[in-house]
mmCIF file of C-alpha atoms in Angstrom:
data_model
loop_
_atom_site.group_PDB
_atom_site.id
_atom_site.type_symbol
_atom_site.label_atom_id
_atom_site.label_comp_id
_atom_site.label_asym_id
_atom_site.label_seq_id
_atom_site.Cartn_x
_atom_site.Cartn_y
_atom_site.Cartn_z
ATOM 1 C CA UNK A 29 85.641 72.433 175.550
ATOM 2 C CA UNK A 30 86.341 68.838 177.002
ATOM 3 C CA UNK A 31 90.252 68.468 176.744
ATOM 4 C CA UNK A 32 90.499 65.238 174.370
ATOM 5 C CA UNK A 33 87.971 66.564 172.230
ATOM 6 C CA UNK A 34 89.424 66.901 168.150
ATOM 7 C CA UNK A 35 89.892 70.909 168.163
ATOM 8 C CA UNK A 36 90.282 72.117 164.815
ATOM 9 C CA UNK A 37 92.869 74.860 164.220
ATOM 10 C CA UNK A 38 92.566 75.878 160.624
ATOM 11 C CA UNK A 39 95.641 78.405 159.579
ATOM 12 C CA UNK A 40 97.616 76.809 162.356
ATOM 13 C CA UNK A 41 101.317 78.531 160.852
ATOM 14 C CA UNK A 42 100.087 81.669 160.912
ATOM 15 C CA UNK A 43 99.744 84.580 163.558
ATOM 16 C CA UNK A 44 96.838 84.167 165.161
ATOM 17 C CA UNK A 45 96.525 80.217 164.336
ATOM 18 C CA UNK A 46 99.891 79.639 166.398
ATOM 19 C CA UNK A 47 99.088 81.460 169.169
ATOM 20 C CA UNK A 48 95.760 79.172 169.355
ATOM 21 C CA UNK A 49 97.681 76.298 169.484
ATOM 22 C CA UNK A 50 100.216 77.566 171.980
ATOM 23 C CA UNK A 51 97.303 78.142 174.151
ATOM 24 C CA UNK A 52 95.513 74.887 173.430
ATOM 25 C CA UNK A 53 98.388 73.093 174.232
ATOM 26 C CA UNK A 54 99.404 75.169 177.242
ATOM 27 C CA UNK A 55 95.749 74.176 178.919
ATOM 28 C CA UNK A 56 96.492 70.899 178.288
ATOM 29 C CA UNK A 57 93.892 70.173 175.342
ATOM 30 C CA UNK A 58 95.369 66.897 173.964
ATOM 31 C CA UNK A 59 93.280 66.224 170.340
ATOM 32 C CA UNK A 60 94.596 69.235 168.196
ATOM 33 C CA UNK A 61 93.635 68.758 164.737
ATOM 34 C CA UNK A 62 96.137 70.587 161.819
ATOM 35 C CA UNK A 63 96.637 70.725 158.529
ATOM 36 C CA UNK A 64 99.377 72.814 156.642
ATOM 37 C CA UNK A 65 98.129 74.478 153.263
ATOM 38 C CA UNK A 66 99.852 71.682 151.266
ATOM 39 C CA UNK A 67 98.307 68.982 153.592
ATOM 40 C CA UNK A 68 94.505 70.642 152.511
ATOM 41 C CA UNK A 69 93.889 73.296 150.620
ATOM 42 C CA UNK A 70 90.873 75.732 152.649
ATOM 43 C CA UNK A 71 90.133 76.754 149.414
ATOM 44 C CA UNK A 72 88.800 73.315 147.688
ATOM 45 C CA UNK A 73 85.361 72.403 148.846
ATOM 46 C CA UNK A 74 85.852 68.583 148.778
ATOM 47 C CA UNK A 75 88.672 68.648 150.331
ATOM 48 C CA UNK A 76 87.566 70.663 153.298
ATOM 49 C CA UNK A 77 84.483 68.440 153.479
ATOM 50 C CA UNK A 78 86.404 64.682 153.011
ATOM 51 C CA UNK A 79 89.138 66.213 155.750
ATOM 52 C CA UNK A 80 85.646 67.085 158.028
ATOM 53 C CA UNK A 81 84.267 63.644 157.443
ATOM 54 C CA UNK A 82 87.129 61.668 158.387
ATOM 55 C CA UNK A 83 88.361 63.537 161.512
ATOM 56 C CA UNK A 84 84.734 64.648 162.756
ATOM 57 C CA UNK A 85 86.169 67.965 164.908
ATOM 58 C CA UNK A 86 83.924 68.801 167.409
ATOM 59 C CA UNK A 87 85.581 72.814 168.240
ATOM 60 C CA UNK A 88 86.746 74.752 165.029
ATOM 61 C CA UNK A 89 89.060 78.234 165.141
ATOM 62 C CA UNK A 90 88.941 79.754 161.948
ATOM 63 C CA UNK A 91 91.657 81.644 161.920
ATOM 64 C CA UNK A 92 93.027 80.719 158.277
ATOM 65 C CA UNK A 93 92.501 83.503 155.963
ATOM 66 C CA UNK A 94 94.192 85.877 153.357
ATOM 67 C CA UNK A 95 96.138 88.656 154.564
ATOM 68 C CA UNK A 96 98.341 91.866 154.477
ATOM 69 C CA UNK A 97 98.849 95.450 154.703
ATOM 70 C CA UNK A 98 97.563 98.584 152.754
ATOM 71 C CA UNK A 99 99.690 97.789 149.825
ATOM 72 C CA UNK A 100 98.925 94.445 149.417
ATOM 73 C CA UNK A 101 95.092 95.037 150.116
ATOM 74 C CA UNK A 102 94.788 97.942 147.650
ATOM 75 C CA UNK A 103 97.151 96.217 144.950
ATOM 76 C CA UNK A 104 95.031 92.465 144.926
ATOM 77 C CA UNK A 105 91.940 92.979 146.012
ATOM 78 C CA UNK A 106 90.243 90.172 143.761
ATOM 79 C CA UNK A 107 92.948 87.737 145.337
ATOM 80 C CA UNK A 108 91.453 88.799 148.883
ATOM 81 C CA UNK A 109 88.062 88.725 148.200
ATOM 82 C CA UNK A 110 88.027 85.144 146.214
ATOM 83 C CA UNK A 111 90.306 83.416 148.349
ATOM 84 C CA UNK A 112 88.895 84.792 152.099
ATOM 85 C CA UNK A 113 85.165 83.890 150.620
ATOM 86 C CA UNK A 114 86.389 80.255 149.453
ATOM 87 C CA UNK A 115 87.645 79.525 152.946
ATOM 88 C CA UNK A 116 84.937 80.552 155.027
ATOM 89 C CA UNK A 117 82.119 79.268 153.439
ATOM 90 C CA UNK A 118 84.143 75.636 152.701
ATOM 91 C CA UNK A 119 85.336 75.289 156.693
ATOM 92 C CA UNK A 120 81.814 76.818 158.113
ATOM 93 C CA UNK A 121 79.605 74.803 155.499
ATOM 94 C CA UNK A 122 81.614 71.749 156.501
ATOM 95 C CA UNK A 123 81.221 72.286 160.230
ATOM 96 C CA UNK A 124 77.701 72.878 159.825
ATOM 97 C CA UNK A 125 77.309 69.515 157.691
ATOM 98 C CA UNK A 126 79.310 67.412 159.603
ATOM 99 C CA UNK A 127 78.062 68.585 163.205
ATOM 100 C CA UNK A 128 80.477 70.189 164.636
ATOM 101 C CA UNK A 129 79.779 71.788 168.013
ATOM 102 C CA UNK A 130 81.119 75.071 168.147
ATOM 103 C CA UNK A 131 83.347 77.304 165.593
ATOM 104 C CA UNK A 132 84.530 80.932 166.508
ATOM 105 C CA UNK A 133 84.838 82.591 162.827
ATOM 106 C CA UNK A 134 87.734 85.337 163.716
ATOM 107 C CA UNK A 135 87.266 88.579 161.881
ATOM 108 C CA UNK A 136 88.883 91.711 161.678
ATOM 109 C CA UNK A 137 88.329 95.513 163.015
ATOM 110 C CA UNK A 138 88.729 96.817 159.377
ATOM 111 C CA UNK A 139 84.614 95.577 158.849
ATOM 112 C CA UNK A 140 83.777 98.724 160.241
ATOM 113 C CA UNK A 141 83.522 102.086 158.440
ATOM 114 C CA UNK A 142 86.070 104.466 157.958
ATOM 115 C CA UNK A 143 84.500 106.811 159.862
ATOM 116 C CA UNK A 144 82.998 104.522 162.747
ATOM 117 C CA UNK A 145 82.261 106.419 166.317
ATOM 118 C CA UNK A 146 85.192 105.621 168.178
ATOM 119 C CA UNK A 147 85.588 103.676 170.183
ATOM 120 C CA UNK A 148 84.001 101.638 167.465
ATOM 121 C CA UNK A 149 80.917 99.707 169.378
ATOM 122 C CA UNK A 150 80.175 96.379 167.073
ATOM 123 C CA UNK A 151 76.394 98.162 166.422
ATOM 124 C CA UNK A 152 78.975 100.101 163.531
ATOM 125 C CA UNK A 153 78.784 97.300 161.835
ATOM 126 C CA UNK A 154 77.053 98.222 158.233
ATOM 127 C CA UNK A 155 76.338 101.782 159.486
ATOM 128 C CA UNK A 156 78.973 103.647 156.784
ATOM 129 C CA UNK A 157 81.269 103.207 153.977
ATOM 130 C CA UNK A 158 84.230 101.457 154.154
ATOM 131 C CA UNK A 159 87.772 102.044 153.915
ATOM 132 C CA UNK A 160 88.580 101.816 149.993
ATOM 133 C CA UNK A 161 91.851 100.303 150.476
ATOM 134 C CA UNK A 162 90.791 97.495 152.267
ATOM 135 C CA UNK A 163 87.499 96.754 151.159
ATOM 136 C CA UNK A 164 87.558 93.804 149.293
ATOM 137 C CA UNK A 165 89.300 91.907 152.622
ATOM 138 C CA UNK A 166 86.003 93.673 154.710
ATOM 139 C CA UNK A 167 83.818 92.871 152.611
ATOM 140 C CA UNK A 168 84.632 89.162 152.724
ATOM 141 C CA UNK A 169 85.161 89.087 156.670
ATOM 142 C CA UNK A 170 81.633 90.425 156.572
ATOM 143 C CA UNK A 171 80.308 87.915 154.362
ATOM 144 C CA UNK A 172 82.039 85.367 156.829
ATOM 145 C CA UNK A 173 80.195 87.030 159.784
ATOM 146 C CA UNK A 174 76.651 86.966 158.027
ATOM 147 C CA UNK A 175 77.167 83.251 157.287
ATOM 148 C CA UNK A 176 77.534 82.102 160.649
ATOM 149 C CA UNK A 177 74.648 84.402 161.576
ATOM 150 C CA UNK A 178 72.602 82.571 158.372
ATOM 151 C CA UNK A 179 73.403 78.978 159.781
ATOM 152 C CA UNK A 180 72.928 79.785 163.439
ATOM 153 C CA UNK A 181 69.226 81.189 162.284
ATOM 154 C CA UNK A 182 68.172 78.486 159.863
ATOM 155 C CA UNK A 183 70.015 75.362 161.447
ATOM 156 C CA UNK A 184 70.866 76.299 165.171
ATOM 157 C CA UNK A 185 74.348 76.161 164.398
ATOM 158 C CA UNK A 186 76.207 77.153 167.789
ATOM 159 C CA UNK A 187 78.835 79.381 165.432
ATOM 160 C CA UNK A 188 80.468 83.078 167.203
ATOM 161 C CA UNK A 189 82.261 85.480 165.623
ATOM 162 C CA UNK A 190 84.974 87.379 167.210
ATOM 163 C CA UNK A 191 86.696 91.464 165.544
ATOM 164 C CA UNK A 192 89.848 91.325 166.776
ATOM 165 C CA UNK A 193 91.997 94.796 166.456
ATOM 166 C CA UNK A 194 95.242 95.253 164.587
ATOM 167 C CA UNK A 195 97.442 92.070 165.681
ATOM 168 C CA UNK A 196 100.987 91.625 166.052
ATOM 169 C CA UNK A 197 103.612 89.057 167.254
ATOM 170 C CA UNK A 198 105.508 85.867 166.623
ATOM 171 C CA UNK A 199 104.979 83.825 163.040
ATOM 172 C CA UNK A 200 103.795 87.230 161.945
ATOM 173 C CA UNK A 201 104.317 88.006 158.059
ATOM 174 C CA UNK A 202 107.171 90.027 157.043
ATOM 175 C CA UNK A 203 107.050 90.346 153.855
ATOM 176 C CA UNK A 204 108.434 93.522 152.689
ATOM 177 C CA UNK A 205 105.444 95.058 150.717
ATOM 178 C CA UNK A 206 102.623 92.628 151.807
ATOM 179 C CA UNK A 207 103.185 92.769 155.688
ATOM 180 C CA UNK A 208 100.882 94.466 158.102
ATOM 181 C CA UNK A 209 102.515 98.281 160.021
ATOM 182 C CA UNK A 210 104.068 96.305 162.814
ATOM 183 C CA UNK A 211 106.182 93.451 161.198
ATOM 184 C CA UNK A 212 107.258 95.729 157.908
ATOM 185 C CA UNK A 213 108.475 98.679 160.436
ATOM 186 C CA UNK A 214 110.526 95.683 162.667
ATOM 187 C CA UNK A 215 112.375 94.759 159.487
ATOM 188 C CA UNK A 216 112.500 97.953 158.184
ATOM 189 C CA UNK A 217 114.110 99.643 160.772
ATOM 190 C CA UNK A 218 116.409 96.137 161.708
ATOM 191 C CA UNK A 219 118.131 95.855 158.061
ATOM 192 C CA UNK A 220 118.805 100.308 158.036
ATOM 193 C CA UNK A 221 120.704 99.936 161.069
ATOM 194 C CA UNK A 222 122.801 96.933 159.916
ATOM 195 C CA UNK A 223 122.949 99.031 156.461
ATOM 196 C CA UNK A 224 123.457 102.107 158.673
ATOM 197 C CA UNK A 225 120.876 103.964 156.562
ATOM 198 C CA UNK A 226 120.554 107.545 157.802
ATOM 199 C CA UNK A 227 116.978 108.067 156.919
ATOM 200 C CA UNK A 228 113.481 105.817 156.893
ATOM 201 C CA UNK A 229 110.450 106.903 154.774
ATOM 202 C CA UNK A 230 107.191 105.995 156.135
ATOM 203 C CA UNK A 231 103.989 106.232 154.500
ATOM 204 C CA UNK A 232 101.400 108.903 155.180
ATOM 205 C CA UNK A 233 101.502 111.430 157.917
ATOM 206 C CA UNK A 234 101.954 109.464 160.950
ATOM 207 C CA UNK A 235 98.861 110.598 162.940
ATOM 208 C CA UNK A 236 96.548 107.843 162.400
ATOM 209 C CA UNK A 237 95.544 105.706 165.486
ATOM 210 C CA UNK A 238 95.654 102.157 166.077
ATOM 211 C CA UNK A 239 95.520 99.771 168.716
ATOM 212 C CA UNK A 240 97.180 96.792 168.919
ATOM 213 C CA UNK A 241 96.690 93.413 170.314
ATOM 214 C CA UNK A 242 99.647 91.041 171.093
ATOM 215 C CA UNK A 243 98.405 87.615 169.403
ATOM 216 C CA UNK A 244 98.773 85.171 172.475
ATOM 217 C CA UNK A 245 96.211 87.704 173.821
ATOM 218 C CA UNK A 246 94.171 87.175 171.142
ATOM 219 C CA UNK A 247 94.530 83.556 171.637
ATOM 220 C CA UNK A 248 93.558 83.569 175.522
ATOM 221 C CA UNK A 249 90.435 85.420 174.424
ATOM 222 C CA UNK A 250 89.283 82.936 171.788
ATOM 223 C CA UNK A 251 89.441 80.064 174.163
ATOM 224 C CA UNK A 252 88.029 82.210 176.766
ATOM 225 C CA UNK A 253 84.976 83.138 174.325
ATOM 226 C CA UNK A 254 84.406 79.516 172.845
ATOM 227 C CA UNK A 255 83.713 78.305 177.114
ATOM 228 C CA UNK A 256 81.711 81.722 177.920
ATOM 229 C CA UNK A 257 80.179 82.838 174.516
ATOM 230 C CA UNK A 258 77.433 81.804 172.627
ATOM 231 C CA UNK A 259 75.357 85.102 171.907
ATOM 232 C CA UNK A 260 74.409 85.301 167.762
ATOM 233 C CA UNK A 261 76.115 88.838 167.771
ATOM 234 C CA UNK A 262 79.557 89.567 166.965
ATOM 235 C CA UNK A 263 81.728 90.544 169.972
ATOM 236 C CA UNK A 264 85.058 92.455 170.056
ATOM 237 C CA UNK A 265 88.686 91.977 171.097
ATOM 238 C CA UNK A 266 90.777 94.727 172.162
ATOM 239 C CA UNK A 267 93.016 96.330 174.642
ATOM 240 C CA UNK A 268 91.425 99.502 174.848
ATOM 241 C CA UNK A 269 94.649 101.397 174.032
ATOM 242 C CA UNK A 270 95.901 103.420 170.739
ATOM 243 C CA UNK A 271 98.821 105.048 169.460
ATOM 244 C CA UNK A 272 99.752 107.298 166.723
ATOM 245 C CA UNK A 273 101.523 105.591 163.860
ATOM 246 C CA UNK A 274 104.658 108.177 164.868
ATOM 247 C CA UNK A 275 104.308 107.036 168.438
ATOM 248 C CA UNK A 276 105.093 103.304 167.239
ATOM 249 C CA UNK A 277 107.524 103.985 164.772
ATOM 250 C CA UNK A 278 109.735 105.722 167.337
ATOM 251 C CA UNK A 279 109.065 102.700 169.711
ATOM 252 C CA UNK A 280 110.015 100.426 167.006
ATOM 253 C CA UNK A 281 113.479 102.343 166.235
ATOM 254 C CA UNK A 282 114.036 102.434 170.157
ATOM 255 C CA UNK A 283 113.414 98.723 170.765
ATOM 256 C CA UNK A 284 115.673 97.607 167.192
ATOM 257 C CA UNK A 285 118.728 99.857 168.115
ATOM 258 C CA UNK A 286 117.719 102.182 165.078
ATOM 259 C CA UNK A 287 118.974 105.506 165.234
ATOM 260 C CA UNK A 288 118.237 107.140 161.977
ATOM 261 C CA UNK A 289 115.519 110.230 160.975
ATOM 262 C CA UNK A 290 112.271 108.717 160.347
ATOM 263 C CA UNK A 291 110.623 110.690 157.463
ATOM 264 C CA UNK A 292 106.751 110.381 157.074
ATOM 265 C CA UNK A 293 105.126 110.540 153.473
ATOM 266 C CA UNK A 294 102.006 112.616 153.297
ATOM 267 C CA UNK A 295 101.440 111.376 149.878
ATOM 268 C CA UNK A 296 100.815 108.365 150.291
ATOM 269 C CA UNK A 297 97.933 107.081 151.998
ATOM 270 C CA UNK A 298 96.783 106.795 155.786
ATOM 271 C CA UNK A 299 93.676 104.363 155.817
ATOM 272 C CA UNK A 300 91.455 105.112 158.419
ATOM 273 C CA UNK A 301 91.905 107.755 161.051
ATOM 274 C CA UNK A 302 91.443 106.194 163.603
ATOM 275 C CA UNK A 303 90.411 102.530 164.757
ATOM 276 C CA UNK A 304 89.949 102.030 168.381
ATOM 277 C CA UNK A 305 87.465 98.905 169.433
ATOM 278 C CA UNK A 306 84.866 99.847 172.569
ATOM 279 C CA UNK A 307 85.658 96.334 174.238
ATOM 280 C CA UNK A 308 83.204 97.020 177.005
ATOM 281 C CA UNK A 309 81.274 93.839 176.074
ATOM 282 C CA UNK A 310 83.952 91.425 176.449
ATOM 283 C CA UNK A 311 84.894 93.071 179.408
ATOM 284 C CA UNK A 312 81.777 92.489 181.162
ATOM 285 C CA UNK A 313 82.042 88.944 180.488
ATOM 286 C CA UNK A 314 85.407 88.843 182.536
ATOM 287 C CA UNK A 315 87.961 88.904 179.988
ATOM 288 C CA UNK A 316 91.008 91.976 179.479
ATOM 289 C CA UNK A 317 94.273 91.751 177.897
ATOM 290 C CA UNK A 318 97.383 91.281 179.808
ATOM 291 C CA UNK A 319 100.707 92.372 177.577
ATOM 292 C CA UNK A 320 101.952 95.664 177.857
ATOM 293 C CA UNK A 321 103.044 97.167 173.905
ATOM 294 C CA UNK A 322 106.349 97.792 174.102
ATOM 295 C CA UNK A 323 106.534 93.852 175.999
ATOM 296 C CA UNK A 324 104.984 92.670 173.027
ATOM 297 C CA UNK A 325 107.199 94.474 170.180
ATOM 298 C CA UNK A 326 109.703 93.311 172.075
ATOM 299 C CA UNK A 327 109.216 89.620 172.074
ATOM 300 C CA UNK A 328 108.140 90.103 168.522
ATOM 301 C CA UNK A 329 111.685 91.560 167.258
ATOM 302 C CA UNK A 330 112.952 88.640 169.596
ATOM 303 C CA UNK A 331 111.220 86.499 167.559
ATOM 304 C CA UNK A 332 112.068 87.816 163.980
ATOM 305 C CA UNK A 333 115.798 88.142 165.054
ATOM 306 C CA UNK A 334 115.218 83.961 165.950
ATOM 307 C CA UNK A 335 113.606 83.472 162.421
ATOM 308 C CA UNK A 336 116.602 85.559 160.671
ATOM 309 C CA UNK A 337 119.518 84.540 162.535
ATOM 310 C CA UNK A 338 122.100 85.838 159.688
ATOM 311 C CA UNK A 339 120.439 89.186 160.067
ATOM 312 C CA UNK A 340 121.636 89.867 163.221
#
């Protein structure tokens, strides 16, 4: 990407569309195009195209999307299937119609099936049945994933897609019942030790893996993949590590000062087993992530106690 080229960042406030930025502007990339939601709503197809037609972006990050936890996922899924479908096809038809040179559509690891070889190789894709409690959010990541595919064969559109694993870090979301593991345990576990609550409750059984990927990681690997990427295939983004649910909880309660039992809740539900990306193909191409876990929770609770300073 030429440095005063317009670079659209679309879902710029959020997680992953932040860290973009902050790694945009770090490398010095001087034409960064945003819009908050109230500025252009992803989800109105005239809008997207009239915003396309007067700025004329020649990169695009899609990174805006509908998201959340189990809860959230399970409870809404019409909400996440509608709204996720609505932004990809406006933001990728629009970059196809008004020319722009390159988009990275970001995905998510929860495409692939529950019970995916692990680690999960991006061949999984389509190969089982997906986890129910995220499925609508899948299916529309998917639906994302075949689009770019569909315009890349038919037009020549130059559009990647990246699965990125579980993410975590600043500007994350955490919302009490709609937040993803890592934010909802950081808040959890900050307001029972200022309410000196003896006990947590956790849900399900605490043995499921996940890896996790510190978003300014993330980041580095989009721009990395939009100057050495171009194959029609989906490629994944990973760290190559997992840990039990347990295993984070306790890191969690070490790095927030919490000292209270944590109690896990078999009845409720796990999600998948485990979900470890093979990131072998990225790897090849010269890319790895650099930030340690526990570095990473720990700049994020430094970043939620910045957010919540009356918290403290």
């Amino acid at each position: 990407m030429e440095k005063n080229a317009p670079i659209y960042v679309a879902g710029h406030r959020g997680l992953v569309g932040s860290a973009i930025v902050r790694a945009l502007q770090k490398k010095g990339y001087s034409s960064i195009l945003t819009r908050t939601r109230a500025e252009l709503d992803l989800k109105n197809a005239e809008a997207v195209a009239t915003f396309f037609e007067q700025h004329r972006p020649q990169y695009v990050f899609l990174a805006a999307a509908k998201v959340g936890g189990i809860l959230a996922n399970d409870t809404y899924p019409v909400d996440f299937l509608l709204e996720n479908l609505a932004i990809q096809n406006n933001v990728i038809s629009a970059a196809h119609r008004y020319g722009v040179r390159k988009l990275l559509f970001l995905g998510s690891s929860c495409i692939y099936p529950k019970f995916a070889p692990q680690p999960i190789p991006e061949s999984a894709l389509l190969n089982g049945h997906l986890e129910p409690t995220n499925e609508a959010y899948a299916i529309a990541k998917i639906a994302g994933i075949k689009l770019c595919q569909a315009y890349r064969k038919q037009y020549g559109c130059n559009f990647i897609c990246a699965m990125p694993t579980n993410l975590y870090g600043p500007n994350d979301n955490y919302h009490p019942e709609h937040s993803h593991v890592i934010p909802a345990l950081i808040r959890r576990f900050h307001e029972a030790r200022i309410n000196q609550h003896p006990t947590i409750t956790i849900w399900g059984t605490g043995t499921p893996r996940r890896e996790f990927l510190y978003s300014d990681d993330l980041a580095d690997a989009c721009l990395f993949l939009m100057d050495h990427y171009d194959d029609p295939e989906i490629i994944n983004v990973g760290c190559g590590q997992d840990i039990t649910i347990a295993e984070l909880a306790h890191l969690i309660a070490k790095i927030t000062g919490y000292t209270g039992k944590l109690i896990f809740d078999p009845s409720k539900p796990d999600g998948t087993p485990r979900k470890l990306l093979d990131i072998s193909k990225i790897q090849a191409l010269g890319w790895k992530a650099t930030t340690p876990l526990e570095k990473g929770l720990e700049a994020s609770y430094s970043d939620w106690l910045q957010k919540n300073q009356s918290l403290k």
